[in-house]
Amino acid sequence: MMAARGPVLAIMILAIAALGTATFFMRSTGDATTESSSSSAQTSSTAVATFLAGAATTEFEPLRGEWTLSLPRDHGAHLEARAETWSVTAHLVASTGEKFDLSLSFARYGIIPPNEAAEMSTWTVSEIYAGQFLVFEGSEGTGHTEHRFSRGAGTAGHDLETREIWLDEWNIVYGEGAGDEGIRLRASGVNVLIDLLLEPRKPALAASDEATATTRGFSMPRLAVSGAIRTPSDEFDVSGRAWLDRLWGDVPVPGGPIAYDRLTLQLSDGTDMSVIQTRRIGREGAATVDGVLVDEAGRAAYLDDDALDIRSCKSVA
Amino acid sequence: MTGGGSYPVSWQVRGEGFDLTATASTEDARQEFLAPMWLGPVAVEGEMDGAAVRGSGMLLLTGYEDIQ
């Protein structure tokens, strides 16, 4: 049975993007040995723990007022939100046949609310940026992984005028191209660099029907991708498809007892699907399953437990 | 901090008009960045509205690590 479009469902689907970030910050306050792989990350890792230890007591007001999705503006930062995430997964094929899958995520975490930050020294850390860039190359999925942290202060930030969010040399530029709908991604790791243009092929799905929701965001279930991937040995012209999640506002409780399994699927008939299974850590009790199926024309059907049967077939250690 | 654990890397997803199997392209996709997780690409095969489909996707798994 099709479920009514529910704000809770939609939020859960999107909130997974923020979950990891929130959990990381909680972990960091007690463990400053988190790995990092860039020079800025190494200096920031300890700093993240220090600043966020104090941030736990900082009050950000829940988002208030009515909200409706506004693009391209809502690709940009929302400083009034305590946390926000940008997340893209893409599946690409080179003109020469090579296959690439990638995931690029940015998170911005507010330490000091903007109205208080304005009164403080420029040395005061008011926000933290984190990024994760994963590329899986070839049919066996040989991986490249890169992580970044920044306390902002120029090395990471956002600009509503230039429509950019950046973290070191990684950036997202939105409002590009025809109709201001394009999104350009640039990111690099030790052995891989991407420069991609994403163009939506289906309407964005708002995270909530509620104009007063305190967690806001949207998904773009299919974007056409074109651009280049460079490795030490080659440069590939690539094309393919992507899924984008965007979320800001309240995020799940850090280190909470809830775990998630999430699949985003993009099919050859034009269908896109997101399925999320929610369960308690330790696997006690029944899991719940929610999903959204978006047909080729962009029509979304929200599916609940009664309409979805999901089961794992194989596990690896 | 990341413990061991067993990650379910192949899933069957069924509903009215569809029956899909998503299987990880790589079994080595553990990430230890934000939180312990498994995040990697999947290949999809199955049926949608009676027709064979294939596709690509991404699988995220959390909460499978051994409790420390």
Tab-separated table of C-alpha atoms in Angstrom:
chain	number	residue	atom	x	y	z
A	1	MET	CA	0.000	0.000	0.000
A	2	MET	CA	1.254	3.445	-0.807
A	3	ALA	CA	1.817	5.629	2.212
A	4	ALA	CA	0.648	9.191	2.363
A	5	ARG	CA	3.507	11.520	1.858
A	6	GLY	CA	4.734	11.961	5.386
A	7	PRO	CA	7.163	14.487	6.760
A	8	VAL	CA	8.597	12.005	9.213
A	9	LEU	CA	9.342	9.532	6.482
A	10	ALA	CA	10.973	12.095	4.270
A	11	ILE	CA	13.036	13.448	7.107
A	12	MET	CA	14.223	10.004	8.011
A	13	ILE	CA	15.304	9.373	4.468
A	14	LEU	CA	17.301	12.561	4.401
A	15	ALA	CA	18.484	12.565	7.982
A	16	ILE	CA	20.764	9.665	7.327
A	17	ALA	CA	23.036	12.088	5.547
A	18	ALA	CA	23.536	14.006	8.769
A	19	LEU	CA	23.720	11.071	11.098
A	20	GLY	CA	27.326	10.225	10.524
A	21	THR	CA	28.426	13.763	11.095
A	22	ALA	CA	26.575	14.086	14.355
A	23	THR	CA	27.924	10.798	15.592
A	24	PHE	CA	31.427	11.732	14.588
A	25	PHE	CA	31.359	14.894	16.614
A	26	MET	CA	30.244	13.042	19.689
A	27	ARG	CA	33.003	10.507	19.231
A	28	SER	CA	35.577	13.176	18.697
A	29	THR	CA	34.994	14.785	22.038
A	30	GLY	CA	36.325	11.672	23.674
A	31	ASP	CA	38.788	10.481	21.081
A	32	ALA	CA	41.021	12.886	19.240
A	33	THR	CA	42.765	10.200	17.223
A	34	THR	CA	40.356	10.298	14.324
A	35	GLU	CA	42.260	9.697	11.129
A	36	SER	CA	42.711	12.454	8.664
A	37	SER	CA	44.454	12.587	5.387
A	38	SER	CA	45.277	16.184	4.603
A	39	SER	CA	47.452	18.681	6.380
A	40	SER	CA	44.525	20.856	7.323
A	41	ALA	CA	42.730	17.820	8.641
A	42	GLN	CA	45.626	16.864	10.859
A	43	THR	CA	45.693	20.212	12.571
A	44	SER	CA	41.945	20.377	12.779
A	45	SER	CA	41.280	16.939	14.177
A	46	THR	CA	42.313	17.842	17.704
A	47	ALA	CA	40.770	21.248	17.360
A	48	VAL	CA	37.476	19.711	16.355
A	49	ALA	CA	37.398	17.717	19.569
A	50	THR	CA	38.214	20.760	21.669
A	51	PHE	CA	35.716	23.077	20.095
A	52	LEU	CA	32.934	20.597	19.945
A	53	ALA	CA	33.333	19.657	23.580
A	54	GLY	CA	32.160	23.173	24.342
A	55	ALA	CA	29.666	23.201	21.533
A	56	ALA	CA	27.520	20.565	23.177
A	57	THR	CA	26.221	23.241	25.515
A	58	THR	CA	25.606	25.802	22.792
A	59	GLU	CA	21.981	26.478	22.043
A	60	PHE	CA	20.820	26.809	18.492
A	61	GLU	CA	17.182	27.745	18.234
A	62	PRO	CA	15.097	25.272	16.253
A	63	LEU	CA	14.306	26.583	12.798
A	64	ARG	CA	11.165	28.670	12.941
A	65	GLY	CA	8.731	30.157	10.511
A	66	GLU	CA	7.294	28.849	7.338
A	67	TRP	CA	9.533	27.289	4.753
A	68	THR	CA	9.018	26.204	1.186
A	69	LEU	CA	11.707	24.791	-1.044
A	70	SER	CA	13.453	27.520	-3.017
A	71	LEU	CA	16.072	26.639	-5.623
A	72	PRO	CA	18.817	27.352	-6.300
A	73	ARG	CA	18.931	29.259	-2.976
A	74	ASP	CA	18.442	26.173	-0.806
A	75	HIS	CA	21.568	24.575	-2.218
A	76	GLY	CA	23.382	27.302	-0.306
A	77	ALA	CA	24.261	27.450	3.373
A	78	HIS	CA	21.696	28.109	6.108
A	79	LEU	CA	23.596	29.663	8.988
A	80	GLU	CA	20.611	29.595	11.292
A	81	ALA	CA	20.761	25.783	11.184
A	82	ARG	CA	22.951	23.984	13.665
A	83	ALA	CA	23.993	21.406	11.116
A	84	GLU	CA	23.668	20.896	7.409
A	85	THR	CA	24.881	18.417	4.859
A	86	TRP	CA	25.392	18.210	1.133
A	87	SER	CA	25.660	14.676	-0.203
A	88	VAL	CA	26.013	13.358	-3.740
A	89	THR	CA	26.470	9.823	-5.006
A	90	ALA	CA	27.195	9.238	-8.672
A	91	HIS	CA	27.649	6.318	-11.039
A	92	LEU	CA	29.764	7.141	-14.068
A	93	VAL	CA	31.185	5.507	-17.172
A	94	ALA	CA	34.114	6.859	-19.167
A	95	SER	CA	33.995	7.224	-22.936
A	96	THR	CA	36.641	4.486	-22.965
A	97	GLY	CA	34.501	2.174	-20.853
A	98	GLU	CA	35.983	2.516	-17.354
A	99	LYS	CA	33.479	2.575	-14.516
A	100	PHE	CA	33.492	4.878	-11.495
A	101	ASP	CA	31.198	5.203	-8.480
A	102	LEU	CA	31.655	8.092	-6.109
A	103	SER	CA	30.325	9.709	-2.981
A	104	LEU	CA	31.036	13.309	-1.996
A	105	SER	CA	29.688	14.736	1.270
A	106	PHE	CA	30.147	18.101	2.920
A	107	ALA	CA	28.920	18.922	6.413
A	108	ARG	CA	28.815	22.258	8.192
A	109	TYR	CA	28.313	22.179	11.932
A	110	GLY	CA	27.527	25.380	13.818
A	111	ILE	CA	29.435	25.926	17.052
A	112	ILE	CA	28.176	29.396	17.877
A	113	PRO	CA	24.841	30.718	16.599
A	114	PRO	CA	25.335	33.471	13.996
A	115	ASN	CA	23.834	36.223	16.147
A	116	GLU	CA	26.417	35.500	18.867
A	117	ALA	CA	29.296	34.868	16.490
A	118	ALA	CA	28.981	38.385	15.070
A	119	GLU	CA	30.005	39.820	18.433
A	120	MET	CA	33.065	37.610	18.865
A	121	SER	CA	36.670	37.772	17.736
A	122	THR	CA	37.482	36.591	14.255
A	123	TRP	CA	39.676	34.001	15.992
A	124	THR	CA	36.649	32.396	17.546
A	125	VAL	CA	35.653	29.198	15.820
A	126	SER	CA	31.981	29.498	15.022
A	127	GLU	CA	31.607	26.542	12.678
A	128	ILE	CA	33.342	23.367	11.575
A	129	TYR	CA	33.370	21.870	8.103
A	130	ALA	CA	33.946	18.210	7.329
A	131	GLY	CA	34.117	16.399	4.020
A	132	GLN	CA	34.338	12.870	2.740
A	133	PHE	CA	35.250	11.948	-0.817
A	134	LEU	CA	35.095	8.323	-1.962
A	135	VAL	CA	35.799	7.010	-5.445
A	136	PHE	CA	35.397	3.372	-6.401
A	137	GLU	CA	37.181	2.603	-9.652
A	138	GLY	CA	36.497	-0.335	-11.931
A	139	SER	CA	34.085	-3.213	-11.607
A	140	GLU	CA	35.827	-4.454	-8.443
A	141	GLY	CA	35.440	-1.046	-6.858
A	142	THR	CA	39.047	-0.255	-5.966
A	143	GLY	CA	38.662	2.598	-3.552
A	144	HIS	CA	40.106	6.056	-3.056
A	145	THR	CA	39.227	7.783	0.217
A	146	GLU	CA	39.873	11.365	1.281
A	147	HIS	CA	38.699	13.216	4.392
A	148	ARG	CA	38.875	16.885	5.241
A	149	PHE	CA	38.170	19.052	8.264
A	150	SER	CA	38.292	22.792	8.588
A	151	ARG	CA	37.359	25.442	11.124
A	152	GLY	CA	36.340	27.735	8.297
A	153	ALA	CA	38.332	30.965	8.492
A	154	GLY	CA	38.746	31.079	4.740
A	155	THR	CA	39.888	27.516	4.157
A	156	ALA	CA	36.272	26.448	4.177
A	157	GLY	CA	33.101	28.428	3.862
A	158	HIS	CA	30.231	29.472	1.706
A	159	ASP	CA	29.203	32.453	-0.363
A	160	LEU	CA	25.614	33.150	-1.334
A	161	GLU	CA	26.741	35.646	-3.988
A	162	THR	CA	29.031	33.276	-5.862
A	163	ARG	CA	26.793	30.324	-4.957
A	164	GLU	CA	29.644	28.290	-3.608
A	165	ILE	CA	30.468	26.022	-0.681
A	166	TRP	CA	34.119	25.080	-0.338
A	167	LEU	CA	36.434	23.008	1.813
A	168	ASP	CA	40.074	23.453	0.877
A	169	GLU	CA	40.140	23.011	-2.915
A	170	TRP	CA	36.912	21.008	-2.933
A	171	ASN	CA	33.839	22.954	-3.867
A	172	ILE	CA	30.200	22.852	-4.838
A	173	VAL	CA	28.957	25.627	-7.109
A	174	TYR	CA	25.212	25.727	-7.633
A	175	GLY	CA	22.941	27.682	-9.924
A	176	GLU	CA	25.138	26.927	-12.935
A	177	GLY	CA	24.126	26.647	-16.565
A	178	ALA	CA	20.712	26.691	-18.179
A	179	GLY	CA	17.925	27.677	-15.835
A	180	ASP	CA	20.373	28.077	-12.942
A	181	GLU	CA	19.827	24.384	-12.249
A	182	GLY	CA	23.327	23.000	-12.693
A	183	ILE	CA	25.649	21.999	-9.874
A	184	ARG	CA	29.391	21.777	-10.340
A	185	LEU	CA	31.474	19.522	-8.117
A	186	ARG	CA	35.224	19.601	-7.786
A	187	ALA	CA	37.148	17.401	-5.378
A	188	SER	CA	40.461	15.636	-5.244
A	189	GLY	CA	42.291	12.952	-3.375
A	190	VAL	CA	45.813	11.617	-3.513
A	191	ASN	CA	45.223	9.707	-6.739
A	192	VAL	CA	42.003	11.069	-8.156
A	193	LEU	CA	40.407	14.364	-9.141
A	194	ILE	CA	36.872	15.079	-10.309
A	195	ASP	CA	35.335	18.028	-12.106
A	196	LEU	CA	31.673	17.282	-12.800
A	197	LEU	CA	28.521	19.113	-13.885
A	198	LEU	CA	25.218	17.771	-12.531
A	199	GLU	CA	21.907	18.706	-14.166
A	200	PRO	CA	18.591	17.657	-12.583
A	201	ARG	CA	16.441	15.320	-14.657
A	202	LYS	CA	13.593	15.102	-12.126
A	203	PRO	CA	12.019	17.618	-9.753
A	204	ALA	CA	13.471	17.971	-6.278
A	205	LEU	CA	11.539	16.235	-3.491
A	206	ALA	CA	11.098	18.410	-0.423
A	207	ALA	CA	11.925	16.742	2.884
A	208	SER	CA	8.676	17.775	4.459
A	209	ASP	CA	5.187	18.957	3.664
A	210	GLU	CA	5.190	20.947	6.869
A	211	ALA	CA	5.986	24.597	6.341
A	212	THR	CA	7.183	24.828	9.935
A	213	ALA	CA	9.407	21.741	9.996
A	214	THR	CA	12.608	22.118	12.025
A	215	THR	CA	14.477	19.723	9.777
A	216	ARG	CA	14.430	20.888	6.191
A	217	GLY	CA	15.917	19.733	2.968
A	218	PHE	CA	15.347	17.996	-0.297
A	219	SER	CA	16.487	15.154	-2.514
A	220	MET	CA	17.187	15.231	-6.218
A	221	PRO	CA	16.665	11.622	-7.253
A	222	ARG	CA	18.297	11.831	-10.658
A	223	LEU	CA	20.789	14.235	-12.134
A	224	ALA	CA	22.636	13.785	-15.414
A	225	VAL	CA	26.387	13.983	-14.906
A	226	SER	CA	29.128	14.984	-17.328
A	227	GLY	CA	32.731	15.906	-16.749
A	228	ALA	CA	36.175	14.529	-16.119
A	229	ILE	CA	37.953	12.230	-13.709
A	230	ARG	CA	41.725	12.363	-13.561
A	231	THR	CA	43.974	9.655	-12.137
A	232	PRO	CA	47.789	9.589	-12.110
A	233	SER	CA	47.808	7.705	-15.395
A	234	ASP	CA	44.794	9.015	-17.307
A	235	GLU	CA	42.084	11.586	-17.731
A	236	PHE	CA	38.624	10.209	-18.448
A	237	ASP	CA	35.642	11.957	-19.983
A	238	VAL	CA	32.751	10.561	-17.986
A	239	SER	CA	28.968	10.640	-17.969
A	240	GLY	CA	26.313	9.047	-15.845
A	241	ARG	CA	23.752	9.771	-13.160
A	242	ALA	CA	23.721	11.048	-9.615
A	243	TRP	CA	21.503	11.325	-6.535
A	244	LEU	CA	21.710	14.404	-4.311
A	245	ASP	CA	20.558	14.818	-0.677
A	246	ARG	CA	20.506	18.139	1.117
A	247	LEU	CA	19.545	18.648	4.739
A	248	TRP	CA	19.723	21.395	7.367
A	249	GLY	CA	18.347	22.011	10.830
A	250	ASP	CA	17.821	19.486	13.597
A	251	VAL	CA	19.853	16.325	13.253
A	252	PRO	CA	19.532	12.971	14.997
A	253	VAL	CA	20.825	12.754	18.549
A	254	PRO	CA	24.570	12.031	18.415
A	255	GLY	CA	25.488	8.521	19.360
A	256	GLY	CA	21.857	7.566	19.620
A	257	PRO	CA	20.614	4.011	19.718
A	258	ILE	CA	19.200	3.962	16.205
A	259	ALA	CA	21.042	2.486	13.238
A	260	TYR	CA	20.209	2.794	9.559
A	261	ASP	CA	20.640	0.804	6.380
A	262	ARG	CA	20.050	2.815	3.258
A	263	LEU	CA	19.952	1.937	-0.416
A	264	THR	CA	19.711	4.451	-3.230
A	265	LEU	CA	19.026	2.699	-6.526
A	266	GLN	CA	18.987	4.150	-10.037
A	267	LEU	CA	17.525	1.850	-12.650
A	268	SER	CA	17.814	1.473	-16.406
A	269	ASP	CA	14.083	2.121	-16.941
A	270	GLY	CA	14.361	5.585	-15.417
A	271	THR	CA	13.129	4.628	-11.957
A	272	ASP	CA	14.997	5.836	-8.884
A	273	MET	CA	14.451	4.505	-5.400
A	274	SER	CA	15.579	5.176	-1.852
A	275	VAL	CA	14.967	2.608	0.859
A	276	ILE	CA	15.875	3.044	4.492
A	277	GLN	CA	15.658	0.451	7.239
A	278	THR	CA	15.717	1.783	10.772
A	279	ARG	CA	16.568	-0.462	13.710
A	280	ARG	CA	17.893	-0.356	17.204
A	281	ILE	CA	21.587	-1.021	17.741
A	282	GLY	CA	22.002	-4.605	18.833
A	283	ARG	CA	19.134	-5.585	16.532
A	284	GLU	CA	16.583	-5.958	19.268
A	285	GLY	CA	13.018	-5.391	18.176
A	286	ALA	CA	11.576	-5.025	14.746
A	287	ALA	CA	13.121	-2.853	12.100
A	288	THR	CA	10.975	-0.395	10.198
A	289	VAL	CA	11.307	0.228	6.479
A	290	ASP	CA	10.425	3.307	4.466
A	291	GLY	CA	11.076	4.195	0.874
A	292	VAL	CA	10.341	6.455	-2.002
A	293	LEU	CA	10.042	5.320	-5.598
A	294	VAL	CA	10.348	7.985	-8.298
A	295	ASP	CA	9.227	7.019	-11.767
A	296	GLU	CA	10.793	8.160	-15.022
A	297	ALA	CA	8.513	11.197	-15.155
A	298	GLY	CA	9.521	12.251	-11.641
A	299	ARG	CA	6.338	11.168	-9.866
A	300	ALA	CA	7.137	10.059	-6.317
A	301	ALA	CA	5.361	7.264	-4.434
A	302	TYR	CA	6.169	6.905	-0.759
A	303	LEU	CA	6.263	3.318	0.474
A	304	ASP	CA	5.931	2.089	4.024
A	305	ASP	CA	6.454	-1.258	5.765
A	306	ASP	CA	3.366	-2.732	4.148
A	307	ALA	CA	4.568	-1.889	0.664
A	308	LEU	CA	8.209	-2.880	0.988
A	309	ASP	CA	9.883	-6.165	1.767
A	310	ILE	CA	13.609	-5.845	2.280
A	311	ARG	CA	15.961	-8.595	3.363
A	312	SER	CA	19.693	-9.140	3.360
A	313	CYS	CA	21.016	-12.024	1.270
A	314	LYS	CA	24.711	-12.088	2.121
A	315	SER	CA	27.010	-10.703	4.781
A	316	VAL	CA	30.755	-10.203	4.951
A	317	ALA	CA	32.994	-9.738	7.964
B	1	MET	CA	37.402	2.590	17.718
B	2	THR	CA	35.867	0.657	14.890
B	3	GLY	CA	35.168	-2.870	15.893
B	4	GLY	CA	34.632	-5.861	13.743
B	5	GLY	CA	31.255	-6.804	12.554
B	6	SER	CA	29.375	-8.503	9.797
B	7	TYR	CA	27.962	-6.289	7.068
B	8	PRO	CA	24.992	-7.344	4.933
B	9	VAL	CA	26.233	-6.435	1.467
B	10	SER	CA	23.466	-7.920	-0.674
B	11	TRP	CA	19.793	-7.012	-0.379
B	12	GLN	CA	16.535	-8.022	-1.973
B	13	VAL	CA	13.940	-5.249	-2.218
B	14	ARG	CA	10.398	-6.213	-3.195
B	15	GLY	CA	7.107	-4.420	-3.539
B	16	GLU	CA	4.114	-4.143	-5.810
B	17	GLY	CA	5.472	-4.359	-9.346
B	18	PHE	CA	9.136	-4.718	-8.468
B	19	ASP	CA	11.631	-7.283	-7.252
B	20	LEU	CA	15.220	-6.074	-7.132
B	21	THR	CA	18.508	-7.445	-5.849
B	22	ALA	CA	21.293	-5.018	-4.983
B	23	THR	CA	24.724	-6.526	-4.450
B	24	ALA	CA	27.860	-4.720	-3.391
B	25	SER	CA	30.451	-4.299	-6.139
B	26	THR	CA	33.172	-4.410	-3.521
B	27	GLU	CA	33.169	-5.986	-0.097
B	28	ASP	CA	35.856	-3.632	1.130
B	29	ALA	CA	33.986	-0.415	1.759
B	30	ARG	CA	34.334	0.129	5.474
B	31	GLN	CA	34.731	3.768	6.316
B	32	GLU	CA	36.070	5.106	9.582
B	33	PHE	CA	35.579	8.775	9.069
B	34	LEU	CA	32.465	10.311	10.560
B	35	ALA	CA	31.226	7.205	12.262
B	36	PRO	CA	32.023	3.568	11.605
B	37	MET	CA	30.041	2.600	8.561
B	38	TRP	CA	30.048	0.601	5.381
B	39	LEU	CA	29.481	2.770	2.311
B	40	GLY	CA	29.961	1.468	-1.179
B	41	PRO	CA	28.447	0.932	-4.624
B	42	VAL	CA	25.958	-1.778	-5.524
B	43	ALA	CA	24.911	-3.336	-8.812
B	44	VAL	CA	21.170	-3.863	-9.242
B	45	GLU	CA	19.263	-6.515	-11.173
B	46	GLY	CA	15.631	-7.471	-11.182
B	47	GLU	CA	12.174	-6.692	-12.499
B	48	MET	CA	10.123	-3.526	-12.575
B	49	ASP	CA	6.551	-3.696	-13.868
B	50	GLY	CA	7.274	-7.018	-15.550
B	51	ALA	CA	10.351	-5.900	-17.415
B	52	ALA	CA	13.949	-6.739	-16.637
B	53	VAL	CA	15.914	-3.818	-15.267
B	54	ARG	CA	19.428	-3.261	-14.072
B	55	GLY	CA	21.034	-0.355	-12.404
B	56	SER	CA	23.517	1.074	-10.008
B	57	GLY	CA	23.291	2.400	-6.513
B	58	MET	CA	24.915	3.050	-3.183
B	59	LEU	CA	24.574	1.138	0.076
B	60	LEU	CA	25.117	2.642	3.510
B	61	LEU	CA	25.217	0.414	6.593
B	62	THR	CA	25.569	1.642	10.162
B	63	GLY	CA	25.419	0.011	13.550
B	64	TYR	CA	27.014	-3.340	12.677
B	65	GLU	CA	30.265	-2.820	14.533
B	66	ASP	CA	30.938	-4.840	17.646
B	67	ILE	CA	30.030	-2.921	20.752
B	68	GLN	CA	33.261	-1.754	22.353
